[in-house]
Amino acid sequence: DYPTELSDELEEKIKSEYSDYEKDLSMIRKMNGSSEDIISKYRIHNSEEYIFVDNGMFSKMNKVNLGNYEGTQYVLQWYDRNLRIFSNLQNICKDGDRVLLLIGSSHLKILKDLVNGDPDMILIENKNWL
């Protein structure tokens, strides 16, 4: 991981212009359900639907421009964190290594794209164990 502080100030500005913010956040909360079972949580957070909605929030935030690309600035902070996580992954992997990565669902779409774009890495997904 690479800890990054996302700007609360930018988030507040974005929320005022991102009309679906509460609706999308509510959908994510609803999808999370009330289950405390860790396997159920993993299944939910690894579902294509959840990843689509979660990642879609960043795409919608990027659209917000109050004159200084506030949405883009916020999303850049998020991508910066993910690029650093990916750099860490690249630097710990040696030829022939097999690595199991457990990470929050908000990172999945970006990290999958980055791993798939790296000619030295092969992404093997196995959701059957869930």
JSON list of C-alpha atoms in Angstrom, two decimals:
[
{"chain": "A", "resi": 1, "resn": "ASP", "atom": "CA", "xyz": [0.00, 0.00, 0.00]},
{"chain": "A", "resi": 2, "resn": "TYR", "atom": "CA", "xyz": [0.93, 3.62, -0.18]},
{"chain": "A", "resi": 3, "resn": "PRO", "atom": "CA", "xyz": [-1.00, 5.86, 2.20]},
{"chain": "A", "resi": 4, "resn": "THR", "atom": "CA", "xyz": [-2.37, 8.98, 0.55]},
{"chain": "A", "resi": 5, "resn": "GLU", "atom": "CA", "xyz": [-4.54, 11.61, 2.14]},
{"chain": "A", "resi": 6, "resn": "LEU", "atom": "CA", "xyz": [-7.36, 12.53, -0.22]},
{"chain": "A", "resi": 7, "resn": "SER", "atom": "CA", "xyz": [-8.33, 16.20, 0.07]},
{"chain": "A", "resi": 8, "resn": "ASP", "atom": "CA", "xyz": [-11.46, 16.67, 2.17]},
{"chain": "A", "resi": 9, "resn": "GLU", "atom": "CA", "xyz": [-11.74, 20.21, 0.79]},
{"chain": "A", "resi": 10, "resn": "LEU", "atom": "CA", "xyz": [-11.80, 18.96, -2.79]},
{"chain": "A", "resi": 11, "resn": "GLU", "atom": "CA", "xyz": [-14.26, 16.23, -1.90]},
{"chain": "A", "resi": 12, "resn": "GLU", "atom": "CA", "xyz": [-16.67, 18.76, -0.40]},
{"chain": "A", "resi": 13, "resn": "LYS", "atom": "CA", "xyz": [-16.47, 20.94, -3.52]},
{"chain": "A", "resi": 14, "resn": "ILE", "atom": "CA", "xyz": [-17.01, 17.92, -5.75]},
{"chain": "A", "resi": 15, "resn": "LYS", "atom": "CA", "xyz": [-20.00, 16.61, -3.79]},
{"chain": "A", "resi": 16, "resn": "SER", "atom": "CA", "xyz": [-21.86, 19.87, -4.37]},
{"chain": "A", "resi": 17, "resn": "GLU", "atom": "CA", "xyz": [-21.52, 19.47, -8.16]},
{"chain": "A", "resi": 18, "resn": "TYR", "atom": "CA", "xyz": [-21.71, 15.66, -8.43]},
{"chain": "A", "resi": 19, "resn": "SER", "atom": "CA", "xyz": [-25.47, 15.20, -8.47]},
{"chain": "A", "resi": 20, "resn": "ASP", "atom": "CA", "xyz": [-25.38, 11.39, -8.16]},
{"chain": "A", "resi": 21, "resn": "TYR", "atom": "CA", "xyz": [-22.91, 11.33, -5.24]},
{"chain": "A", "resi": 22, "resn": "GLU", "atom": "CA", "xyz": [-25.40, 10.37, -2.50]},
{"chain": "A", "resi": 23, "resn": "LYS", "atom": "CA", "xyz": [-27.28, 7.99, -4.82]},
{"chain": "A", "resi": 24, "resn": "ASP", "atom": "CA", "xyz": [-24.07, 6.19, -5.84]},
{"chain": "A", "resi": 25, "resn": "LEU", "atom": "CA", "xyz": [-22.78, 6.07, -2.26]},
{"chain": "A", "resi": 26, "resn": "SER", "atom": "CA", "xyz": [-26.14, 4.71, -1.13]},
{"chain": "A", "resi": 27, "resn": "MET", "atom": "CA", "xyz": [-25.98, 2.02, -3.83]},
{"chain": "A", "resi": 28, "resn": "ILE", "atom": "CA", "xyz": [-22.53, 0.94, -2.62]},
{"chain": "A", "resi": 29, "resn": "ARG", "atom": "CA", "xyz": [-23.72, 0.82, 0.99]},
{"chain": "A", "resi": 30, "resn": "LYS", "atom": "CA", "xyz": [-26.77, -1.21, -0.07]},
{"chain": "A", "resi": 31, "resn": "MET", "atom": "CA", "xyz": [-24.59, -3.64, -2.04]},
{"chain": "A", "resi": 32, "resn": "ASN", "atom": "CA", "xyz": [-22.40, -4.07, 1.06]},
{"chain": "A", "resi": 33, "resn": "GLY", "atom": "CA", "xyz": [-25.40, -5.34, 2.96]},
{"chain": "A", "resi": 34, "resn": "SER", "atom": "CA", "xyz": [-25.25, -6.20, 6.62]},
{"chain": "A", "resi": 35, "resn": "SER", "atom": "CA", "xyz": [-23.40, -9.49, 6.44]},
{"chain": "A", "resi": 36, "resn": "GLU", "atom": "CA", "xyz": [-20.45, -9.84, 8.81]},
{"chain": "A", "resi": 37, "resn": "ASP", "atom": "CA", "xyz": [-19.19, -12.99, 7.09]},
{"chain": "A", "resi": 38, "resn": "ILE", "atom": "CA", "xyz": [-15.79, -12.16, 5.56]},
{"chain": "A", "resi": 39, "resn": "ILE", "atom": "CA", "xyz": [-16.25, -14.48, 2.57]},
{"chain": "A", "resi": 40, "resn": "SER", "atom": "CA", "xyz": [-19.60, -12.84, 1.74]},
{"chain": "A", "resi": 41, "resn": "LYS", "atom": "CA", "xyz": [-17.94, -9.42, 1.92]},
{"chain": "A", "resi": 42, "resn": "TYR", "atom": "CA", "xyz": [-15.16, -10.57, -0.44]},
{"chain": "A", "resi": 43, "resn": "ARG", "atom": "CA", "xyz": [-17.74, -11.90, -2.89]},
{"chain": "A", "resi": 44, "resn": "ILE", "atom": "CA", "xyz": [-19.61, -8.61, -2.90]},
{"chain": "A", "resi": 45, "resn": "HIS", "atom": "CA", "xyz": [-16.51, -6.44, -3.20]},
{"chain": "A", "resi": 46, "resn": "ASN", "atom": "CA", "xyz": [-15.07, -8.56, -6.00]},
{"chain": "A", "resi": 47, "resn": "SER", "atom": "CA", "xyz": [-18.26, -8.62, -8.07]},
{"chain": "A", "resi": 48, "resn": "GLU", "atom": "CA", "xyz": [-18.13, -6.86, -11.41]},
{"chain": "A", "resi": 49, "resn": "GLU", "atom": "CA", "xyz": [-21.20, -4.81, -10.46]},
{"chain": "A", "resi": 50, "resn": "TYR", "atom": "CA", "xyz": [-19.60, -3.50, -7.26]},
{"chain": "A", "resi": 51, "resn": "ILE", "atom": "CA", "xyz": [-16.30, -2.68, -8.96]},
{"chain": "A", "resi": 52, "resn": "PHE", "atom": "CA", "xyz": [-18.17, -0.90, -11.78]},
{"chain": "A", "resi": 53, "resn": "VAL", "atom": "CA", "xyz": [-20.18, 1.31, -9.40]},
{"chain": "A", "resi": 54, "resn": "ASP", "atom": "CA", "xyz": [-17.21, 1.99, -7.11]},
{"chain": "A", "resi": 55, "resn": "ASN", "atom": "CA", "xyz": [-14.85, 2.89, -9.95]},
{"chain": "A", "resi": 56, "resn": "GLY", "atom": "CA", "xyz": [-17.60, 4.82, -11.73]},
{"chain": "A", "resi": 57, "resn": "MET", "atom": "CA", "xyz": [-17.74, 7.26, -8.83]},
{"chain": "A", "resi": 58, "resn": "PHE", "atom": "CA", "xyz": [-14.18, 8.39, -9.63]},
{"chain": "A", "resi": 59, "resn": "SER", "atom": "CA", "xyz": [-15.07, 8.82, -13.29]},
{"chain": "A", "resi": 60, "resn": "LYS", "atom": "CA", "xyz": [-18.06, 10.97, -12.34]},
{"chain": "A", "resi": 61, "resn": "MET", "atom": "CA", "xyz": [-15.95, 13.00, -9.88]},
{"chain": "A", "resi": 62, "resn": "ASN", "atom": "CA", "xyz": [-13.43, 13.72, -12.62]},
{"chain": "A", "resi": 63, "resn": "LYS", "atom": "CA", "xyz": [-16.12, 15.58, -14.55]},
{"chain": "A", "resi": 64, "resn": "VAL", "atom": "CA", "xyz": [-16.45, 18.29, -11.88]},
{"chain": "A", "resi": 65, "resn": "ASN", "atom": "CA", "xyz": [-14.74, 21.49, -12.99]},
{"chain": "A", "resi": 66, "resn": "LEU", "atom": "CA", "xyz": [-15.46, 24.64, -11.02]},
{"chain": "A", "resi": 67, "resn": "GLY", "atom": "CA", "xyz": [-12.74, 26.49, -12.88]},
{"chain": "A", "resi": 68, "resn": "ASN", "atom": "CA", "xyz": [-9.70, 24.64, -11.59]},
{"chain": "A", "resi": 69, "resn": "TYR", "atom": "CA", "xyz": [-10.41, 20.99, -12.51]},
{"chain": "A", "resi": 70, "resn": "GLU", "atom": "CA", "xyz": [-11.26, 20.13, -8.90]},
{"chain": "A", "resi": 71, "resn": "GLY", "atom": "CA", "xyz": [-12.61, 16.71, -9.81]},
{"chain": "A", "resi": 72, "resn": "THR", "atom": "CA", "xyz": [-9.51, 15.88, -11.80]},
{"chain": "A", "resi": 73, "resn": "GLN", "atom": "CA", "xyz": [-7.28, 17.01, -8.93]},
{"chain": "A", "resi": 74, "resn": "TYR", "atom": "CA", "xyz": [-9.13, 14.67, -6.56]},
{"chain": "A", "resi": 75, "resn": "VAL", "atom": "CA", "xyz": [-8.99, 11.72, -8.97]},
{"chain": "A", "resi": 76, "resn": "LEU", "atom": "CA", "xyz": [-5.27, 12.41, -9.57]},
{"chain": "A", "resi": 77, "resn": "GLN", "atom": "CA", "xyz": [-4.67, 11.90, -5.85]},
{"chain": "A", "resi": 78, "resn": "TRP", "atom": "CA", "xyz": [-6.43, 8.54, -6.10]},
{"chain": "A", "resi": 79, "resn": "TYR", "atom": "CA", "xyz": [-4.51, 7.49, -9.22]},
{"chain": "A", "resi": 80, "resn": "ASP", "atom": "CA", "xyz": [-1.24, 8.64, -7.64]},
{"chain": "A", "resi": 81, "resn": "ARG", "atom": "CA", "xyz": [-1.85, 6.25, -4.76]},
{"chain": "A", "resi": 82, "resn": "ASN", "atom": "CA", "xyz": [-2.67, 3.38, -7.11]},
{"chain": "A", "resi": 83, "resn": "LEU", "atom": "CA", "xyz": [0.36, 4.02, -9.32]},
{"chain": "A", "resi": 84, "resn": "ARG", "atom": "CA", "xyz": [2.58, 3.92, -6.23]},
{"chain": "A", "resi": 85, "resn": "ILE", "atom": "CA", "xyz": [0.95, 0.67, -5.08]},
{"chain": "A", "resi": 86, "resn": "PHE", "atom": "CA", "xyz": [1.61, -0.74, -8.55]},
{"chain": "A", "resi": 87, "resn": "SER", "atom": "CA", "xyz": [5.22, 0.44, -8.41]},
{"chain": "A", "resi": 88, "resn": "ASN", "atom": "CA", "xyz": [5.62, -1.37, -5.08]},
{"chain": "A", "resi": 89, "resn": "LEU", "atom": "CA", "xyz": [4.17, -4.50, -6.67]},
{"chain": "A", "resi": 90, "resn": "GLN", "atom": "CA", "xyz": [6.52, -4.23, -9.66]},
{"chain": "A", "resi": 91, "resn": "ASN", "atom": "CA", "xyz": [9.51, -3.81, -7.38]},
{"chain": "A", "resi": 92, "resn": "ILE", "atom": "CA", "xyz": [8.80, -6.80, -5.15]},
{"chain": "A", "resi": 93, "resn": "CYS", "atom": "CA", "xyz": [8.09, -9.16, -8.06]},
{"chain": "A", "resi": 94, "resn": "LYS", "atom": "CA", "xyz": [10.99, -11.07, -9.57]},
{"chain": "A", "resi": 95, "resn": "ASP", "atom": "CA", "xyz": [10.90, -13.40, -12.59]},
{"chain": "A", "resi": 96, "resn": "GLY", "atom": "CA", "xyz": [8.82, -16.46, -11.82]},
{"chain": "A", "resi": 97, "resn": "ASP", "atom": "CA", "xyz": [7.28, -15.06, -8.62]},
{"chain": "A", "resi": 98, "resn": "ARG", "atom": "CA", "xyz": [3.67, -15.74, -7.84]},
{"chain": "A", "resi": 99, "resn": "VAL", "atom": "CA", "xyz": [2.06, -13.03, -5.74]},
{"chain": "A", "resi": 100, "resn": "LEU", "atom": "CA", "xyz": [-1.32, -13.01, -4.06]},
{"chain": "A", "resi": 101, "resn": "LEU", "atom": "CA", "xyz": [-2.60, -9.47, -3.71]},
{"chain": "A", "resi": 102, "resn": "LEU", "atom": "CA", "xyz": [-5.42, -8.72, -1.30]},
{"chain": "A", "resi": 103, "resn": "ILE", "atom": "CA", "xyz": [-6.54, -5.14, -1.69]},
{"chain": "A", "resi": 104, "resn": "GLY", "atom": "CA", "xyz": [-9.64, -3.01, -1.40]},
{"chain": "A", "resi": 105, "resn": "SER", "atom": "CA", "xyz": [-12.14, -3.17, -4.23]},
{"chain": "A", "resi": 106, "resn": "SER", "atom": "CA", "xyz": [-11.72, 0.51, -5.09]},
{"chain": "A", "resi": 107, "resn": "HIS", "atom": "CA", "xyz": [-8.21, -0.29, -6.30]},
{"chain": "A", "resi": 108, "resn": "LEU", "atom": "CA", "xyz": [-9.09, -3.35, -8.39]},
{"chain": "A", "resi": 109, "resn": "LYS", "atom": "CA", "xyz": [-10.03, -1.78, -11.72]},
{"chain": "A", "resi": 110, "resn": "ILE", "atom": "CA", "xyz": [-6.97, 0.47, -11.86]},
{"chain": "A", "resi": 111, "resn": "LEU", "atom": "CA", "xyz": [-4.53, -2.19, -10.68]},
{"chain": "A", "resi": 112, "resn": "LYS", "atom": "CA", "xyz": [-5.94, -4.80, -13.08]},
{"chain": "A", "resi": 113, "resn": "ASP", "atom": "CA", "xyz": [-5.44, -2.38, -15.97]},
{"chain": "A", "resi": 114, "resn": "LEU", "atom": "CA", "xyz": [-1.87, -1.63, -14.86]},
{"chain": "A", "resi": 115, "resn": "VAL", "atom": "CA", "xyz": [-0.92, -5.28, -14.38]},
{"chain": "A", "resi": 116, "resn": "ASN", "atom": "CA", "xyz": [-2.47, -6.22, -17.73]},
{"chain": "A", "resi": 117, "resn": "GLY", "atom": "CA", "xyz": [-0.44, -3.45, -19.37]},
{"chain": "A", "resi": 118, "resn": "ASP", "atom": "CA", "xyz": [2.86, -4.65, -17.92]},
{"chain": "A", "resi": 119, "resn": "PRO", "atom": "CA", "xyz": [4.53, -7.13, -20.31]},
{"chain": "A", "resi": 120, "resn": "ASP", "atom": "CA", "xyz": [6.45, -8.65, -17.38]},
{"chain": "A", "resi": 121, "resn": "MET", "atom": "CA", "xyz": [3.31, -9.58, -15.44]},
{"chain": "A", "resi": 122, "resn": "ILE", "atom": "CA", "xyz": [0.47, -12.01, -15.93]},
{"chain": "A", "resi": 123, "resn": "LEU", "atom": "CA", "xyz": [-2.77, -11.49, -14.07]},
{"chain": "A", "resi": 124, "resn": "ILE", "atom": "CA", "xyz": [-4.49, -14.69, -13.04]},
{"chain": "A", "resi": 125, "resn": "GLU", "atom": "CA", "xyz": [-7.90, -14.16, -11.52]},
{"chain": "A", "resi": 126, "resn": "ASN", "atom": "CA", "xyz": [-9.57, -16.96, -9.64]},
{"chain": "A", "resi": 127, "resn": "LYS", "atom": "CA", "xyz": [-12.82, -15.96, -8.09]},
{"chain": "A", "resi": 128, "resn": "ASN", "atom": "CA", "xyz": [-13.84, -19.60, -7.63]},
{"chain": "A", "resi": 129, "resn": "TRP", "atom": "CA", "xyz": [-12.24, -19.72, -4.19]},
{"chain": "A", "resi": 130, "resn": "LEU", "atom": "CA", "xyz": [-14.71, -17.11, -3.06]}
]
